[in-house]
XYZ file of C-alpha atoms in Angstrom:
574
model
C 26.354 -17.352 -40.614
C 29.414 -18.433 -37.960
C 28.350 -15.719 -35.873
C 24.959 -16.913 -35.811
C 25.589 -21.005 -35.011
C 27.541 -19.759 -32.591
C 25.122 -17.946 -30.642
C 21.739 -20.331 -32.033
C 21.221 -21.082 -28.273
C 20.054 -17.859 -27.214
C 16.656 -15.702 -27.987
C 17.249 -13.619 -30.899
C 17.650 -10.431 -28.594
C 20.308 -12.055 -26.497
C 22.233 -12.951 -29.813
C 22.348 -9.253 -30.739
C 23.640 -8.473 -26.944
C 26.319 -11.071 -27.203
C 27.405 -9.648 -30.714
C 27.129 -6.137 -29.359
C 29.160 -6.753 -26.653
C 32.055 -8.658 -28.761
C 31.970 -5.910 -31.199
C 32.592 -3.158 -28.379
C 35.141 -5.402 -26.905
C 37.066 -5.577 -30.131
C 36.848 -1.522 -31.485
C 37.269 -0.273 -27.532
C 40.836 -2.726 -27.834
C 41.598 -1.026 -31.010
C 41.001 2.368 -30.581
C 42.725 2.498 -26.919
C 45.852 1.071 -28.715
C 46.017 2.927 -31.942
C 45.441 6.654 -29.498
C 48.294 5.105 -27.182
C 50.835 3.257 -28.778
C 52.965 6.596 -29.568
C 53.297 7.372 -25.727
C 52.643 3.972 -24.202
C 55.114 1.619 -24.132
C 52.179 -1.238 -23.112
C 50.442 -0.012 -25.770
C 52.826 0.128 -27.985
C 53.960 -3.891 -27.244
C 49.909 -4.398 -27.641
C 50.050 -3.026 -31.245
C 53.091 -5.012 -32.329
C 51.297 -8.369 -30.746
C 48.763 -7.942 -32.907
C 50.703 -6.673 -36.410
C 49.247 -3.127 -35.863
C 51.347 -1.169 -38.404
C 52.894 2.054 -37.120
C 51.875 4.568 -39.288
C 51.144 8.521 -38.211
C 47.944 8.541 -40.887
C 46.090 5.758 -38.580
C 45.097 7.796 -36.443
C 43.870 10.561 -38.671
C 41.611 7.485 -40.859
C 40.571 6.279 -37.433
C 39.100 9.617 -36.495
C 37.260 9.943 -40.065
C 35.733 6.877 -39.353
C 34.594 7.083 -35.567
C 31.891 9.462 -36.231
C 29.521 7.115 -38.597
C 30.502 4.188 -36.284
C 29.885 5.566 -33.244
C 26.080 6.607 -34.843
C 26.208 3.291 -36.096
C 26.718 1.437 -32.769
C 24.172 3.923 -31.419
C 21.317 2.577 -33.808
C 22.358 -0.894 -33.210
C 21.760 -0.369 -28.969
C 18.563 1.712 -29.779
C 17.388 -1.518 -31.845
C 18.841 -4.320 -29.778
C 16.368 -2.622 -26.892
C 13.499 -2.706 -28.666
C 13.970 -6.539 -29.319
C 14.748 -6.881 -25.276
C 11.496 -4.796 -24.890
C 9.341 -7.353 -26.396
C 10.880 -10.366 -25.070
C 10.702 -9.416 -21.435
C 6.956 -9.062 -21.888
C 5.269 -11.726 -20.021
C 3.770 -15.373 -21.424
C 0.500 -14.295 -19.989
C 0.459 -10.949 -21.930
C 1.967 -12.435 -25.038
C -0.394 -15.539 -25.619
C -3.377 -13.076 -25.517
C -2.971 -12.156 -29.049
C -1.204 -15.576 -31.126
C -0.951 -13.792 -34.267
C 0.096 -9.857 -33.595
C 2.965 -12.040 -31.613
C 3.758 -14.196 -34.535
C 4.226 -10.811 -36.437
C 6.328 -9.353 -33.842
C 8.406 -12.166 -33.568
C 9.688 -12.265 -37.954
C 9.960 -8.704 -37.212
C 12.162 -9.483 -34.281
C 14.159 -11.965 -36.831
C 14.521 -9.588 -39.340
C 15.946 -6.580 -36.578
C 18.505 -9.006 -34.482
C 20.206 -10.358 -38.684
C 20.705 -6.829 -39.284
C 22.330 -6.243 -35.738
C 24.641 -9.208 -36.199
C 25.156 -8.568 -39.915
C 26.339 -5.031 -39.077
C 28.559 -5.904 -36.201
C 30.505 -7.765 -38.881
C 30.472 -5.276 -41.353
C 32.027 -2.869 -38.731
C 34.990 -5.432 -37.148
C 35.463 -6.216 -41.509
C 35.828 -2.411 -41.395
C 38.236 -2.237 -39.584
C 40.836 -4.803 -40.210
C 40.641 -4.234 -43.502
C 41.736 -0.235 -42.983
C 44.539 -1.408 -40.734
C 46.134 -4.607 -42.299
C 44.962 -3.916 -45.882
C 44.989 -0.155 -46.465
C 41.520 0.008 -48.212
C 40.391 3.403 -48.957
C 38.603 5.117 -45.778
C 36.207 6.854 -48.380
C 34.558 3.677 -48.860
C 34.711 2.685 -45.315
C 32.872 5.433 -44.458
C 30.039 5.262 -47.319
C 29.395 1.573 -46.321
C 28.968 2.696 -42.766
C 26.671 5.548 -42.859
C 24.786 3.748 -45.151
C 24.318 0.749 -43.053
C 23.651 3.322 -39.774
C 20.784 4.467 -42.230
C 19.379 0.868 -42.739
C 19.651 0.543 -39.344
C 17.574 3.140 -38.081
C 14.833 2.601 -40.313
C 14.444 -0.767 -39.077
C 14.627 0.511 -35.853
C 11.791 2.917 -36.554
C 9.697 0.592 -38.287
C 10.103 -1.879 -35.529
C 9.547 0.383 -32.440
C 5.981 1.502 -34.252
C 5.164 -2.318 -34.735
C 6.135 -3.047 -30.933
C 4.074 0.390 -29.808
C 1.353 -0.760 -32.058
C 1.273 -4.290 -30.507
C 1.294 -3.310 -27.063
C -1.459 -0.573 -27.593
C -3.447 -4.123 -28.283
C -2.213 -6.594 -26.043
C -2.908 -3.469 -23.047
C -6.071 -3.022 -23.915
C -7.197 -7.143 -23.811
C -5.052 -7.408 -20.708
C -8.603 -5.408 -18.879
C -11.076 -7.186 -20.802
C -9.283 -10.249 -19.969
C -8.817 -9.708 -16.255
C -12.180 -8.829 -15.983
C -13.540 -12.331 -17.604
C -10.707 -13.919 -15.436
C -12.083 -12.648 -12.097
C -15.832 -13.540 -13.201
C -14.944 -16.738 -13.854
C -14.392 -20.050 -11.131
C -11.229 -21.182 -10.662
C -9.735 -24.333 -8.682
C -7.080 -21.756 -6.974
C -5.811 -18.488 -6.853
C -3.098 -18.603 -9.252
C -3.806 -18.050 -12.451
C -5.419 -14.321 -11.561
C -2.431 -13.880 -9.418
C -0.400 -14.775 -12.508
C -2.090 -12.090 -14.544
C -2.273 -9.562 -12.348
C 1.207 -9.755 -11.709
C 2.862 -10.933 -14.778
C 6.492 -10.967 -15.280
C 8.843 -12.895 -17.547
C 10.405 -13.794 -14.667
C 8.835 -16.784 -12.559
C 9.288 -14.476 -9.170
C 7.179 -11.775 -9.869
C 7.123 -10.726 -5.578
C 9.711 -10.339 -3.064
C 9.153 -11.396 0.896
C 9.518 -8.129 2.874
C 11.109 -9.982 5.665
C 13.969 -11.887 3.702
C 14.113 -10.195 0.590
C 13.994 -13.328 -1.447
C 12.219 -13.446 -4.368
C 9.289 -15.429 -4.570
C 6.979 -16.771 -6.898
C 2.491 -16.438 -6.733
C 2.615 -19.911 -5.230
C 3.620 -19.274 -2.228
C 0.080 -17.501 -1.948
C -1.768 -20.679 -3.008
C -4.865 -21.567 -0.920
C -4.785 -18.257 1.132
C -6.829 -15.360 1.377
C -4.954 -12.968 -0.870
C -5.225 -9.128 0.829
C -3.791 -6.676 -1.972
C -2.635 -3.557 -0.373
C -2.768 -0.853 -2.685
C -1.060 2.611 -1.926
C 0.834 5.438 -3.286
C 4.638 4.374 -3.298
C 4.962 7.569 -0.797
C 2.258 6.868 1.402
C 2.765 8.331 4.986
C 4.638 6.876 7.610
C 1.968 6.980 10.123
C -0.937 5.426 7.589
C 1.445 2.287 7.002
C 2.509 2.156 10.941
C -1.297 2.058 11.509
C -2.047 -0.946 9.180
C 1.128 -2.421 10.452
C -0.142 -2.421 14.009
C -3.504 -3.518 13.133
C -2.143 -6.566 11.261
C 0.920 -7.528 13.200
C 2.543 -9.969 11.422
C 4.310 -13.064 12.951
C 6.603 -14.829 11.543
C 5.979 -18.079 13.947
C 2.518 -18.089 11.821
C 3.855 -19.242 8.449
C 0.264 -21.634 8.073
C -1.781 -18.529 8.626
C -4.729 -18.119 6.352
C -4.243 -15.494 4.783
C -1.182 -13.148 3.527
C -0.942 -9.468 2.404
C 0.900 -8.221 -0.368
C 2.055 -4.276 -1.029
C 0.946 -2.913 -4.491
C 2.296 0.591 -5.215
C 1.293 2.735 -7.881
C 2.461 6.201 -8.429
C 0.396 8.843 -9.277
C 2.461 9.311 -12.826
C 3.582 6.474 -15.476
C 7.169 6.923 -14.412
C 8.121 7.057 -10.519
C 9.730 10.672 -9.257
C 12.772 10.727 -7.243
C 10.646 11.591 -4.001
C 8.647 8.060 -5.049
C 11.686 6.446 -4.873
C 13.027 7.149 -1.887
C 9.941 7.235 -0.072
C 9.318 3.726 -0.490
C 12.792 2.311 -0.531
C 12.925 3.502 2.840
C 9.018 2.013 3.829
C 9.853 -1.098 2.214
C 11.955 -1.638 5.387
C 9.548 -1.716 7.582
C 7.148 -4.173 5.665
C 7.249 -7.553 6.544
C 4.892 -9.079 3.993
C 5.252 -9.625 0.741
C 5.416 -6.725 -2.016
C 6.134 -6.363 -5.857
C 9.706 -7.403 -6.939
C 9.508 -4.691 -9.299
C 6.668 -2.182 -8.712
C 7.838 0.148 -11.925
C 7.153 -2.934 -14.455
C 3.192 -3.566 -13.397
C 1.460 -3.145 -16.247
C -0.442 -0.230 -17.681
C -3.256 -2.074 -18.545
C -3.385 -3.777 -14.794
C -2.923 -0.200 -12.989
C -5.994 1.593 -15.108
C -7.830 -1.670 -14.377
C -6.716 -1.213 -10.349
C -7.878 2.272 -11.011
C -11.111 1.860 -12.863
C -12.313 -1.139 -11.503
C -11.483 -1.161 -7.833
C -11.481 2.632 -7.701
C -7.828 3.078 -6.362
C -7.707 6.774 -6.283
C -4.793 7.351 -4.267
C -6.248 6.652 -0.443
C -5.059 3.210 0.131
C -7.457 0.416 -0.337
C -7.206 -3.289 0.772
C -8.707 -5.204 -1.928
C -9.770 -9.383 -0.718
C -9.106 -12.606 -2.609
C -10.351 -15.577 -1.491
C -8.532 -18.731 -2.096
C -9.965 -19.298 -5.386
C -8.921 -15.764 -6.696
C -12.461 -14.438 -6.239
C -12.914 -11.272 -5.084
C -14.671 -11.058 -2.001
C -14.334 -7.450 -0.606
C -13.377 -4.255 -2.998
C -12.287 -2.242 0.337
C -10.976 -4.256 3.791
C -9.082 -1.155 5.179
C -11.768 -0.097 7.425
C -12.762 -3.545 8.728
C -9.297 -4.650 9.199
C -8.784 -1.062 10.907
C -11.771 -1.690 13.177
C -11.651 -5.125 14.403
C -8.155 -6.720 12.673
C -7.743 -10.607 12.675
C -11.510 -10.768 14.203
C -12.566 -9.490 10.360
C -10.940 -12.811 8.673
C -12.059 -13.612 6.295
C -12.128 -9.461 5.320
C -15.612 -10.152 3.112
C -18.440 -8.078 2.831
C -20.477 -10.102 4.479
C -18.566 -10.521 7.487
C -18.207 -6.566 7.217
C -22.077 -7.073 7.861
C -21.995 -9.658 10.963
C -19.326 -7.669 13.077
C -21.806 -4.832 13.106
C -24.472 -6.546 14.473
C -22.172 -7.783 17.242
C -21.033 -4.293 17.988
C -22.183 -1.234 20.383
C -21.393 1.641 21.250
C -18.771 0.473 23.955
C -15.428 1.999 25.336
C -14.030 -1.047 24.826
C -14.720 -0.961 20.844
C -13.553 2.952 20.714
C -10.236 2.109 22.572
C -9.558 -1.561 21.450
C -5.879 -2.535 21.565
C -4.649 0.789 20.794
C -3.008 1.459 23.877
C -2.936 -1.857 26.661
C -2.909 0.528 29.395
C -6.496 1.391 28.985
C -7.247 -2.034 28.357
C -5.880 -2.557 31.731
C -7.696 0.090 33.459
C -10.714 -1.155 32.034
C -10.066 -4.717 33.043
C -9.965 -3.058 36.617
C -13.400 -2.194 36.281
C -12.446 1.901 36.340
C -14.405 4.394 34.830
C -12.769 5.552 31.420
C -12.524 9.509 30.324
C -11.646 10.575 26.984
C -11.333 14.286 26.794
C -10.429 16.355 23.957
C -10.264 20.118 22.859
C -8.333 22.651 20.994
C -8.697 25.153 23.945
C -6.108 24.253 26.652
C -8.016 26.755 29.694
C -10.656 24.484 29.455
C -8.846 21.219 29.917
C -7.039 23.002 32.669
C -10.207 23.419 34.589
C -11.761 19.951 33.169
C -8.360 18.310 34.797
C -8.813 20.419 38.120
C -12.457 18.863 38.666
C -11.919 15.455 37.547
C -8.746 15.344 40.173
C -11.495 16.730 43.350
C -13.569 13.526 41.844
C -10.251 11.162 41.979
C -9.515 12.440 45.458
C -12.829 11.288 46.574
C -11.934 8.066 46.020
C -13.988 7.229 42.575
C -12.027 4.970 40.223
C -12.304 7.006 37.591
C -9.039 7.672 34.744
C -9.090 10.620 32.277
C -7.231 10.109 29.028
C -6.633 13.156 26.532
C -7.135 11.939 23.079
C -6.484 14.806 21.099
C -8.756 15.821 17.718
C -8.115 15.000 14.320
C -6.169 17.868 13.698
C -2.523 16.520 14.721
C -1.315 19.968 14.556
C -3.380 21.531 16.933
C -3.309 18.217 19.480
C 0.430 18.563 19.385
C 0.908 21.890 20.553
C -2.317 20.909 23.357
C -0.260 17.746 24.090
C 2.774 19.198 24.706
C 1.510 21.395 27.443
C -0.413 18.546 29.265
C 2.740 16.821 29.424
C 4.843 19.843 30.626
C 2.061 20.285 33.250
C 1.463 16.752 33.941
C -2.292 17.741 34.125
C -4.167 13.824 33.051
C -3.048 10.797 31.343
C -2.649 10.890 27.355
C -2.192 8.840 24.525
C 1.058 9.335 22.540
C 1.104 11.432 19.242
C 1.226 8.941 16.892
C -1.689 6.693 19.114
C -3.921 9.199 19.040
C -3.644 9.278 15.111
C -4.684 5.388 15.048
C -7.319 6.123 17.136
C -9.066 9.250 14.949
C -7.833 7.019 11.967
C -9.937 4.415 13.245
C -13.131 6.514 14.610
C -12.961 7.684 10.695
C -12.811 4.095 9.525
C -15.872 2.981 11.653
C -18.179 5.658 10.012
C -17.290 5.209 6.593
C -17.841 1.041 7.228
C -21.403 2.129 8.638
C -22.014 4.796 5.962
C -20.758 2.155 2.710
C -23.318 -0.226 4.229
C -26.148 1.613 3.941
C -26.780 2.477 7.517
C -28.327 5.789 7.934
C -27.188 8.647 11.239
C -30.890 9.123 12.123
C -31.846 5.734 12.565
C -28.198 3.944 14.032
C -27.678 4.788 17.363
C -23.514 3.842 17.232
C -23.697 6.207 13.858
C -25.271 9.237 15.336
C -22.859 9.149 18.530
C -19.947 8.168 16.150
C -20.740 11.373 13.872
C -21.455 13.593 16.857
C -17.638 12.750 18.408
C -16.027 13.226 15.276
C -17.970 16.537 14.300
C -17.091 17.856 17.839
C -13.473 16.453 17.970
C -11.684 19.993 17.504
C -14.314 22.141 18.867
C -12.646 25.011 21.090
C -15.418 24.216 23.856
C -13.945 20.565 24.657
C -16.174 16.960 25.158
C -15.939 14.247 27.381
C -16.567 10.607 27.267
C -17.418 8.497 30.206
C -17.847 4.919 30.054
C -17.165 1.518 31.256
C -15.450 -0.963 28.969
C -18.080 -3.227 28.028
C -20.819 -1.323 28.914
C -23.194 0.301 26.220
C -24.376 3.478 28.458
C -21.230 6.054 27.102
C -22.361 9.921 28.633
C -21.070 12.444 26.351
C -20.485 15.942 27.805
C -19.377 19.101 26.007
C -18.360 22.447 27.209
C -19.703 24.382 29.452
C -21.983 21.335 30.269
C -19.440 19.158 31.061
C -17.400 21.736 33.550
C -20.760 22.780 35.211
C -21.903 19.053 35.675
C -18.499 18.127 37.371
C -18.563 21.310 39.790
C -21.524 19.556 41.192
C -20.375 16.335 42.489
C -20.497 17.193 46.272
C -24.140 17.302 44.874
C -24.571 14.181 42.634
C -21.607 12.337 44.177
C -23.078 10.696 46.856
C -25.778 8.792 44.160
C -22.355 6.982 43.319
C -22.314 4.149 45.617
C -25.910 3.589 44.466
C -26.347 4.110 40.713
C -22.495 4.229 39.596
C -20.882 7.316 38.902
C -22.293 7.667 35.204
C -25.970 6.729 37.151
C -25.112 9.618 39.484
C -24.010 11.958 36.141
C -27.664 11.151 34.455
C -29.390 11.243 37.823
C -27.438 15.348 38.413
C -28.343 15.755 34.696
C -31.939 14.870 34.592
C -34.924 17.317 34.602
C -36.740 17.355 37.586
C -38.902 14.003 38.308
C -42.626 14.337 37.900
C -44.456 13.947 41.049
C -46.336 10.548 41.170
C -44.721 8.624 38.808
C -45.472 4.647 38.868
C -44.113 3.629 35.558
C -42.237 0.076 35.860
C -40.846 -1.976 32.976
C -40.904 -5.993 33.061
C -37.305 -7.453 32.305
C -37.604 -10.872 31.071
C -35.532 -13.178 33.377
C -31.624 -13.421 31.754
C -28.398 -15.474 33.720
C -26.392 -12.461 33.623
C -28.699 -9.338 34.082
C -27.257 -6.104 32.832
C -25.439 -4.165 35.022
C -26.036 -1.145 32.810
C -28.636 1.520 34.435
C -32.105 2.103 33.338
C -33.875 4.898 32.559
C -37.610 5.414 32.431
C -39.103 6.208 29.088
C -41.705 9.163 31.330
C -39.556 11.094 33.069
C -36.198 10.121 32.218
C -35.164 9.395 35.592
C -33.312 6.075 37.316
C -35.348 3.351 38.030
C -33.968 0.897 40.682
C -33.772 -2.728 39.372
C -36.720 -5.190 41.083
C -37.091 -8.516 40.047
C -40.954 -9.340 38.811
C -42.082 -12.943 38.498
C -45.221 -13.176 35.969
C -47.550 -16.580 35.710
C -47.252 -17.822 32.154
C -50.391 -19.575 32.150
C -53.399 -18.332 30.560
């Protein structure tokens, strides 16, 4: 009863630490004296301090009684944990069940007397075998038999605890599920659940380390960036880039923070490294302690917003609502321009966007930007067969020389193996301009983003125009016989050219190039490319009156070939 007054300030599972730890304290002082006092002279002074008589049997009774104590202290850990276990669990998950936590909590009671009651049994153990030469047969008895009581309670408890959290898991899902049905004035209380700790700091700020608390996401747009804890290098580079944060920006609307789930309950080594070695390069903010989400909120993660291992960027609004299940490919297409990362804005983008070579390329590399801004024809070239971008490179330069602002780029495929070794030579041989490895991987990453946005909204390849050109690049992105893509920045008329097409077509320009003053170079590519024009034709098309016409060349709907751009004024009366 002293023991426990002085310790009534702490939880029940801290008193058993404290007792634990005083016990230890006490039988580590007297065993390291009693096996050194014959041959330490420190040791020796030590045992006289304390009255320690100097007998040669000690020893021998200590030894008889080390093994049940040692088992004993063993049982007392193995308990004290299981009491630690349940009181780390968080308010949120504890006050979904009042009375299987009452239960727990006599049980807990019960377990942490026990601990205490047995720590002074053990120190009464052993004073009275030094200073009053009780017999170590009884010693022993009274100490396996309380390492016996011991473990059953510690069995009985841990199948009570296992028993309580196969509960508590299983309402944490139903109960996040109501929670994000339901209205709330802010964000935090689905925050809280989703990331409940006993601690108040459940996140850590990438940039400062510091841990943080869910309010410091209160009143944003919540982005939840869920990945594998090993998730590539270039895949988290990419999202990096297309989010750059900024520290000046501390009122932004939004914030992001890193969720990682392994693929197993526990973490591997591999896991481990992997991300303590990302986590330095993520400057928002991320789980304080990844390994202690809970079960229950990682199948609902799993089940619910169908994290399978590709990462997923799932939206929050303000009020913790949840307004987008996937904002990777948005955020990947247009970045900052998706705020706020719904669905529905998802929707409006798209019916902004065309096929442009200003969408394709974006900000993935300023250089091109630049070109474009310099009103130059863009090329994007790719193939897996390096003779053919030899001679694809040979007629573009003739076309160059001639004094047509025109830049080729090599882009690679989606195959990073086979544009590396391609990449490698064009560099060597200094044959066009190229994106960098890991550039060219944002910008397949992103092609691949933009079709699956199109496809999960229900557009369809026969009837989207962007779709069917989008599929057709990506489906011919490794082909051995090479494509070409030629295109102003903001223009919508992109020629695509593959193989032995494309070569043929550009070993013609001393035949189609002089159209190029006239009709623009990709006029004077349609015009080479053409069928013949039918003799006679008349057609003309009426183009409503607009303060910036088009630039963009027309085509005519008979015989496909260029029609030069009149101006027609038509009386509106009737």
């Amino acid at each position: 009863m002293a023991v426990l007054e002085s310790v009534e300030k702490y939880s029940w599972g801290m008193k058993a630490v404290i007792v634990l730890v005083a016990f230890a304290m006490s039988y580590g002082q007297f065993w390291l004296v009693i096996q050194l006092y014959h041959e330490n002279p420190l040791a020796l002074c030590l045992a006289m301090l304390k009255g320690i008589p100097k007998k040669t049997e000690l020893m021998s009774v200590f030894e008889n009684c080390s093994k049940p104590l040692i088992y004993l202290f063993e049982k007392m850990v193995d308990l004290t944990k299981c009491m630690l276990d349940f009181e780390i669990l968080p308010v949120q998950y504890t006050g979904i069940d009042y009375e299987a936590t009452a239960l727990m909590k006599t049980q807990i009671h019960l377990s942490s007397y026990w601990v205490m009651r047995s720590a002074v049994a053990c120190t009464s153990q052993i004073t009275s075998t030094i200073y009053e030469h009780i017999n170590p047969v009884s010693s022993v008895w009274e100490l396996w038999s309380l390492a016996h009581r011991i473990s059953y309670i510690h069995y009985h408890l841990k199948k009570e605890f296992d028993s309580f959290k196969l509960k508590i898991e299983k309402k944490i899902k139903v109960n996040l599920i109501h929670l994000l049905g339901e209205v709330h004035d802010d964000n935090q209380k689905v925050l809280s659940s989703l990331f409940a700790l006993k601690k108040d700091f459940p996140l850590k700020s990438g940039l400062s380390k510091d841990k943080v608390g869910v309010d410091v996401l209160i009143n944003k747009e919540v982005i939840l960036f869920i990945s594998r804890p090993n998730i590539s290098l270039e895949k988290l580079l990419f999202i990096l880039q297309q989010l750059q944060y900024d520290s000046r920006h501390e009122n932004r609307a939004y914030d992001i923070v890193w969720v990682p789930i392994a693929k197993a309950i526990a973490w591997s080594h591999s896991e481990k490294k992997a991300f303590s070695s990302l986590l330095e390069l993520w400057p928002w903010y991320l789980l304080y302690e990844p390994t202690a989400l809970s079960l229950s909120v990682i199948e609902f993660i799993k089940d619910v917003w169908q994290f399978h291992g590709d990462p997923v960027m799932v939206v929050l609004d303000f009020k913790g609502k949840v307004t987008s299940l996937n904002a990777i490919d948005m955020i990947s297409i247009w970045r900052d321009l998706a705020y706020p990362f719904s669905v529905a804005r998802e929707k409006e983008l798209w019916v902004e966007q065309s096929w442009t070579m200003e969408l394709l390329i974006d900000n993935i590399y300023p250089l091109i930007m630049y070109w474009m801004d310099q009103r130059k024809i863009i090329c994007l070239h790719g193939s897996s067969n390096i003779n053919w971008i030899r001679e694809l490179t040979k007629k573009m330069k003739a076309i160059t020389n001639a004094s047509v602002q025109v830049e080729l780029i090599y882009v690679g495929c989606k195959d990073m193996e086979i544009t590396k070794d391609i990449l490698s030579t064009i560099i060597s041989e200094n044959l066009s301009n190229y994106l960098p490895l890991l550039k060219i991987y944002f910008f397949w990453t992103r092609l691949e983003c933009m079709k699956r946005s199109k496809l999960r909204l229900g557009y369809e390849t026969e009837d989207d125009t962007f779709l069917n050109e989008l599929s057709s690049l990506l489906s011919t992105s490794s082909a051995d016989k090479g494509w070409l893509l030629v295109g102003a920045a903001k223009s919508k008329d992109i020629l695509r050219l593959t193989g032995n097409q494309c070569l043929e077509l550009l070993s013609l320009f001393d035949v189609w190039g002089e159209y190029a003053n006239k009709f623009g170079i990709l006029g004077a590519m349609r015009q080479a490319l053409a069928p013949p024009i039918q003799a006679g034709c008349g057609n003309f098309a009426i183009i409503p009156h607009v303060e910036e016409i088009t630039e963009d060349a027309c085509v005519c709907k008979i015989c496909n070939a260029l029609m030069e751009k009149y101006i027609m004024y038509q009386c509106t009366s009737v």
